[in-house]
Amino acid sequence: MALSSGVGPATGTPGRGDERQDLREDLRKDPAARLRRLARSAASRSSRVGLFVYALTLGGLLGLASADYATSGGYPFGGTGIGSWTAWPRAGSLDSDPYARAVNARRGDIPLAVGEGMLLTAASDDSGRTLDATCTYRLAGVTPPARAWTITVTGRGAPAPGQEPVRTGFTSTEILRETDGRFAILLSPEVQAGNWLPMPRPSGPVRLALRLYDTPVAASVGSLDRDSLPAIERMGCGS
């Protein structure tokens, strides 16, 4: 029976026994070699551990940052665009996506269920320009049929220090209308005659939210068209 020679049978390279013997001989010849070998081994292990910790930390930070961005504004998914407005028919349904539930939880909102109504939001005017708190806009037209509705304006960031907003929205029961039932709201940082809705902050982007209560369109977003929603026209911007 052949005895093991410590040589790898496939490659002919020294086996582990020869490597350990060489290491013991090197340490007897040069004691400082032990310190150098230990230092290199420790450095190699620490570099691998450090790389793992770095990758884990970076992944966690990127995950938290992306989750914060996705839930700090409006709903990121599931909307249906109708001109400058976006309808969110399933934001309050039981099968809403996790991001919608996270947005609701972060805001502390109780969203409208499918049978209760529908939410529509707008972050740009009819020309596709982002709604800006330094500009004046005219919201004019009609709303889809509903028992009641509200329209509000919000914006990211803190309001002006020490300044409480005069109002943040209108309801269908208090809006001033034309004889044909149409209405016009002026969204502006400056006081306006008629239905004036002040900006919620001195500068930056803002968002409009139109909530329809007990409306037949909640069952079918396809029944909505651009003419059934208020137009958003920019009148001018401050310097």
CSV table of C-alpha atoms in Angstrom, one decimal:
chain,number,residue,atom,x,y,z
A,1,MET,CA,0.0,0.0,0.0
A,2,ALA,CA,1.4,3.4,-1.0
A,3,LEU,CA,2.2,5.9,1.7
A,4,SER,CA,1.2,9.5,1.4
A,5,SER,CA,4.1,11.7,0.5
A,6,GLY,CA,2.3,15.1,1.2
A,7,VAL,CA,2.3,15.9,-2.5
A,8,GLY,CA,-1.0,16.7,-4.2
A,9,PRO,CA,-1.9,13.8,-6.4
A,10,ALA,CA,-3.6,15.9,-9.2
A,11,THR,CA,-1.2,18.8,-9.5
A,12,GLY,CA,2.1,17.7,-8.0
A,13,THR,CA,2.1,20.7,-5.7
A,14,PRO,CA,3.1,20.5,-2.0
A,15,GLY,CA,0.4,19.4,0.3
A,16,ARG,CA,-0.7,21.1,3.6
A,17,GLY,CA,1.8,19.0,5.6
A,18,ASP,CA,4.7,20.3,3.6
A,19,GLU,CA,3.4,23.9,3.9
A,20,ARG,CA,3.1,23.6,7.7
A,21,GLN,CA,6.6,22.1,7.9
A,22,ASP,CA,8.0,25.0,5.7
A,23,LEU,CA,6.3,27.5,8.0
A,24,ARG,CA,7.8,25.9,11.2
A,25,GLU,CA,11.2,26.0,9.6
A,26,ASP,CA,10.9,29.6,8.6
A,27,LEU,CA,9.8,30.6,12.1
A,28,ARG,CA,12.9,28.8,13.6
A,29,LYS,CA,15.2,30.6,11.2
A,30,ASP,CA,13.6,34.0,11.5
A,31,PRO,CA,11.3,34.8,14.5
A,32,ALA,CA,10.3,38.1,12.9
A,33,ALA,CA,8.7,36.1,10.1
A,34,ARG,CA,6.0,35.0,12.5
A,35,LEU,CA,5.0,38.5,13.3
A,36,ARG,CA,5.0,39.4,9.6
A,37,ARG,CA,2.9,36.4,8.7
A,38,LEU,CA,0.4,37.1,11.5
A,39,ALA,CA,0.1,40.7,10.6
A,40,ARG,CA,-0.6,39.9,6.9
A,41,SER,CA,-3.2,37.3,8.0
A,42,ALA,CA,-4.9,39.7,10.4
A,43,ALA,CA,-4.9,42.5,7.8
A,44,SER,CA,-6.4,40.1,5.2
A,45,ARG,CA,-9.2,39.0,7.6
A,46,SER,CA,-9.9,42.6,8.8
A,47,SER,CA,-10.1,43.9,5.2
A,48,ARG,CA,-12.7,41.2,4.3
A,49,VAL,CA,-14.7,41.9,7.4
A,50,GLY,CA,-14.5,45.7,6.8
A,51,LEU,CA,-15.6,45.3,3.2
A,52,PHE,CA,-18.6,43.2,4.3
A,53,VAL,CA,-19.6,45.8,7.0
A,54,TYR,CA,-19.2,48.6,4.5
A,55,ALA,CA,-21.4,46.9,1.9
A,56,LEU,CA,-24.0,46.1,4.5
A,57,THR,CA,-24.0,49.6,5.8
A,58,LEU,CA,-24.2,51.1,2.3
A,59,GLY,CA,-27.0,48.9,1.3
A,60,GLY,CA,-29.0,49.8,4.4
A,61,LEU,CA,-28.5,53.5,3.9
A,62,LEU,CA,-29.5,53.3,0.3
A,63,GLY,CA,-32.6,51.3,1.2
A,64,LEU,CA,-33.6,53.8,3.8
A,65,ALA,CA,-33.0,56.8,1.5
A,66,SER,CA,-35.0,55.2,-1.3
A,67,ALA,CA,-37.9,54.3,1.0
A,68,ASP,CA,-37.9,57.9,2.4
A,69,TYR,CA,-38.0,59.4,-1.1
A,70,ALA,CA,-40.7,57.1,-2.3
A,71,THR,CA,-43.0,57.8,0.7
A,72,SER,CA,-42.3,61.5,1.4
A,73,GLY,CA,-44.4,62.8,-1.5
A,74,GLY,CA,-47.4,61.4,-3.3
A,75,TYR,CA,-48.2,57.9,-4.2
A,76,PRO,CA,-45.4,56.5,-6.4
A,77,PHE,CA,-47.4,53.9,-8.3
A,78,GLY,CA,-50.9,53.0,-9.4
A,79,GLY,CA,-52.1,56.4,-10.8
A,80,THR,CA,-54.0,57.1,-13.9
A,81,GLY,CA,-53.1,60.3,-15.7
A,82,ILE,CA,-56.0,62.5,-16.9
A,83,GLY,CA,-54.4,65.7,-18.3
A,84,SER,CA,-52.6,67.5,-15.5
A,85,TRP,CA,-54.5,65.4,-12.9
A,86,THR,CA,-53.7,61.9,-11.7
A,87,ALA,CA,-56.5,59.6,-10.3
A,88,TRP,CA,-55.7,57.1,-7.5
A,89,PRO,CA,-58.6,54.7,-7.6
A,90,ARG,CA,-57.0,52.0,-5.4
A,91,ALA,CA,-55.0,54.1,-2.9
A,92,GLY,CA,-57.5,53.1,-0.1
A,93,SER,CA,-58.4,49.6,-1.2
A,94,LEU,CA,-57.4,46.5,0.7
A,95,ASP,CA,-55.1,45.3,-2.1
A,96,SER,CA,-53.2,48.6,-2.4
A,97,ASP,CA,-49.5,48.3,-2.9
A,98,PRO,CA,-47.1,48.5,0.0
A,99,TYR,CA,-45.8,52.0,-1.0
A,100,ALA,CA,-49.4,53.4,-0.9
A,101,ARG,CA,-49.9,52.0,2.5
A,102,ALA,CA,-46.6,53.4,3.7
A,103,VAL,CA,-47.5,56.9,2.3
A,104,ASN,CA,-50.8,56.7,4.2
A,105,ALA,CA,-49.2,55.7,7.4
A,106,ARG,CA,-46.5,58.4,7.1
A,107,ARG,CA,-49.1,61.1,6.5
A,108,GLY,CA,-51.6,59.8,9.0
A,109,ASP,CA,-54.3,59.9,6.4
A,110,ILE,CA,-57.4,57.7,6.1
A,111,PRO,CA,-57.7,57.2,2.4
A,112,LEU,CA,-61.0,56.9,0.5
A,113,ALA,CA,-62.1,53.3,-0.1
A,114,VAL,CA,-63.3,52.3,-3.5
A,115,GLY,CA,-67.0,52.6,-2.6
A,116,GLU,CA,-66.5,55.9,-0.7
A,117,GLY,CA,-64.9,58.2,-3.4
A,118,MET,CA,-61.8,59.0,-5.3
A,119,LEU,CA,-58.6,61.0,-4.9
A,120,LEU,CA,-57.1,63.0,-7.7
A,121,THR,CA,-53.8,65.0,-7.4
A,122,ALA,CA,-52.0,67.5,-9.6
A,123,ALA,CA,-48.4,68.6,-9.4
A,124,SER,CA,-48.2,70.5,-12.7
A,125,ASP,CA,-50.3,72.9,-14.7
A,126,ASP,CA,-51.9,72.2,-18.1
A,127,SER,CA,-48.7,73.1,-19.8
A,128,GLY,CA,-46.7,70.5,-17.9
A,129,ARG,CA,-44.9,73.0,-15.7
A,130,THR,CA,-44.4,72.1,-12.0
A,131,LEU,CA,-46.8,74.0,-9.7
A,132,ASP,CA,-44.6,76.7,-7.9
A,133,ALA,CA,-45.5,78.5,-4.7
A,134,THR,CA,-44.3,81.8,-6.1
A,135,CYS,CA,-46.7,81.7,-9.1
A,136,THR,CA,-50.5,82.4,-9.5
A,137,TYR,CA,-52.8,79.8,-11.0
A,138,ARG,CA,-56.4,79.8,-12.1
A,139,LEU,CA,-58.3,76.6,-11.5
A,140,ALA,CA,-61.5,76.8,-13.5
A,141,GLY,CA,-64.3,74.5,-14.7
A,142,VAL,CA,-66.3,71.8,-13.1
A,143,THR,CA,-65.8,68.6,-11.2
A,144,PRO,CA,-67.1,65.1,-11.9
A,145,PRO,CA,-70.5,64.3,-10.3
A,146,ALA,CA,-70.2,63.7,-6.6
A,147,ARG,CA,-72.3,64.2,-3.5
A,148,ALA,CA,-69.5,66.5,-2.2
A,149,TRP,CA,-65.9,67.3,-2.9
A,150,THR,CA,-62.9,69.2,-1.5
A,151,ILE,CA,-59.9,70.7,-3.0
A,152,THR,CA,-56.7,71.4,-1.0
A,153,VAL,CA,-53.2,72.5,-1.6
A,154,THR,CA,-50.1,71.2,0.1
A,155,GLY,CA,-46.3,71.5,-0.3
A,156,ARG,CA,-43.1,70.0,1.0
A,157,GLY,CA,-41.3,72.1,3.6
A,158,ALA,CA,-42.3,74.2,6.5
A,159,PRO,CA,-44.6,77.2,6.1
A,160,ALA,CA,-43.5,80.7,6.7
A,161,PRO,CA,-42.3,81.2,10.3
A,162,GLY,CA,-45.1,82.6,12.6
A,163,GLN,CA,-47.6,82.7,9.7
A,164,GLU,CA,-50.6,80.5,9.8
A,165,PRO,CA,-52.3,79.9,6.4
A,166,VAL,CA,-55.6,81.7,6.0
A,167,ARG,CA,-57.1,78.5,4.5
A,168,THR,CA,-55.8,75.3,2.9
A,169,GLY,CA,-58.7,74.4,0.7
A,170,PHE,CA,-62.4,74.8,-0.4
A,171,THR,CA,-65.4,72.5,-0.1
A,172,SER,CA,-68.2,72.2,-2.6
A,173,THR,CA,-70.6,73.8,-0.2
A,174,GLU,CA,-68.7,77.1,0.2
A,175,ILE,CA,-67.3,77.7,-3.3
A,176,LEU,CA,-68.6,80.7,-5.2
A,177,ARG,CA,-69.9,79.7,-8.6
A,178,GLU,CA,-71.1,81.2,-11.8
A,179,THR,CA,-74.7,81.1,-12.9
A,180,ASP,CA,-74.0,78.0,-15.0
A,181,GLY,CA,-72.5,76.1,-12.1
A,182,ARG,CA,-68.8,76.6,-13.1
A,183,PHE,CA,-66.3,78.0,-10.7
A,184,ALA,CA,-62.8,79.5,-10.6
A,185,ILE,CA,-60.2,79.3,-7.8
A,186,LEU,CA,-57.2,81.6,-7.7
A,187,LEU,CA,-54.2,79.8,-6.2
A,188,SER,CA,-51.8,82.6,-5.4
A,189,PRO,CA,-49.3,83.9,-2.8
A,190,GLU,CA,-51.0,87.3,-3.0
A,191,VAL,CA,-54.5,88.1,-1.9
A,192,GLN,CA,-57.1,87.7,-4.7
A,193,ALA,CA,-60.7,88.6,-5.1
A,194,GLY,CA,-63.3,85.7,-5.1
A,195,ASN,CA,-62.2,82.1,-4.4
A,196,TRP,CA,-58.7,82.7,-3.2
A,197,LEU,CA,-56.5,79.8,-2.1
A,198,PRO,CA,-53.2,81.0,-0.6
A,199,MET,CA,-50.0,79.2,-1.1
A,200,PRO,CA,-48.9,77.0,1.8
A,201,ARG,CA,-45.3,78.0,1.7
A,202,PRO,CA,-43.2,80.9,0.4
A,203,SER,CA,-41.4,78.9,-2.4
A,204,GLY,CA,-41.0,75.5,-3.8
A,205,PRO,CA,-43.3,72.9,-5.5
A,206,VAL,CA,-46.9,72.4,-4.3
A,207,ARG,CA,-49.5,69.8,-5.0
A,208,LEU,CA,-53.3,69.9,-5.4
A,209,ALA,CA,-55.6,67.2,-4.1
A,210,LEU,CA,-59.2,66.9,-5.3
A,211,ARG,CA,-61.3,64.4,-3.3
A,212,LEU,CA,-64.7,63.3,-4.6
A,213,TYR,CA,-67.1,61.8,-2.1
A,214,ASP,CA,-69.8,59.3,-3.0
A,215,THR,CA,-69.1,59.6,-6.7
A,216,PRO,CA,-70.1,57.2,-9.5
A,217,VAL,CA,-66.7,57.6,-11.2
A,218,ALA,CA,-65.1,55.7,-8.2
A,219,ALA,CA,-66.2,52.5,-9.9
A,220,SER,CA,-64.6,53.3,-13.3
A,221,VAL,CA,-61.7,55.7,-13.9
A,222,GLY,CA,-62.3,55.3,-17.6
A,223,SER,CA,-65.4,57.5,-17.3
A,224,LEU,CA,-63.3,60.5,-16.5
A,225,ASP,CA,-61.9,62.8,-19.2
A,226,ARG,CA,-60.0,66.1,-19.3
A,227,ASP,CA,-63.1,68.3,-19.7
A,228,SER,CA,-64.7,66.9,-16.5
A,229,LEU,CA,-61.8,68.2,-14.3
A,230,PRO,CA,-60.8,71.8,-13.5
A,231,ALA,CA,-58.2,73.3,-15.8
A,232,ILE,CA,-55.0,74.6,-14.2
A,233,GLU,CA,-53.6,77.7,-15.9
A,234,ARG,CA,-50.6,79.7,-14.8
A,235,MET,CA,-51.3,83.4,-14.7
A,236,GLY,CA,-47.8,84.6,-13.7
A,237,CYS,CA,-45.0,84.3,-11.3
A,238,GLY,CA,-43.4,86.7,-8.8
A,239,SER,CA,-39.9,87.9,-9.2
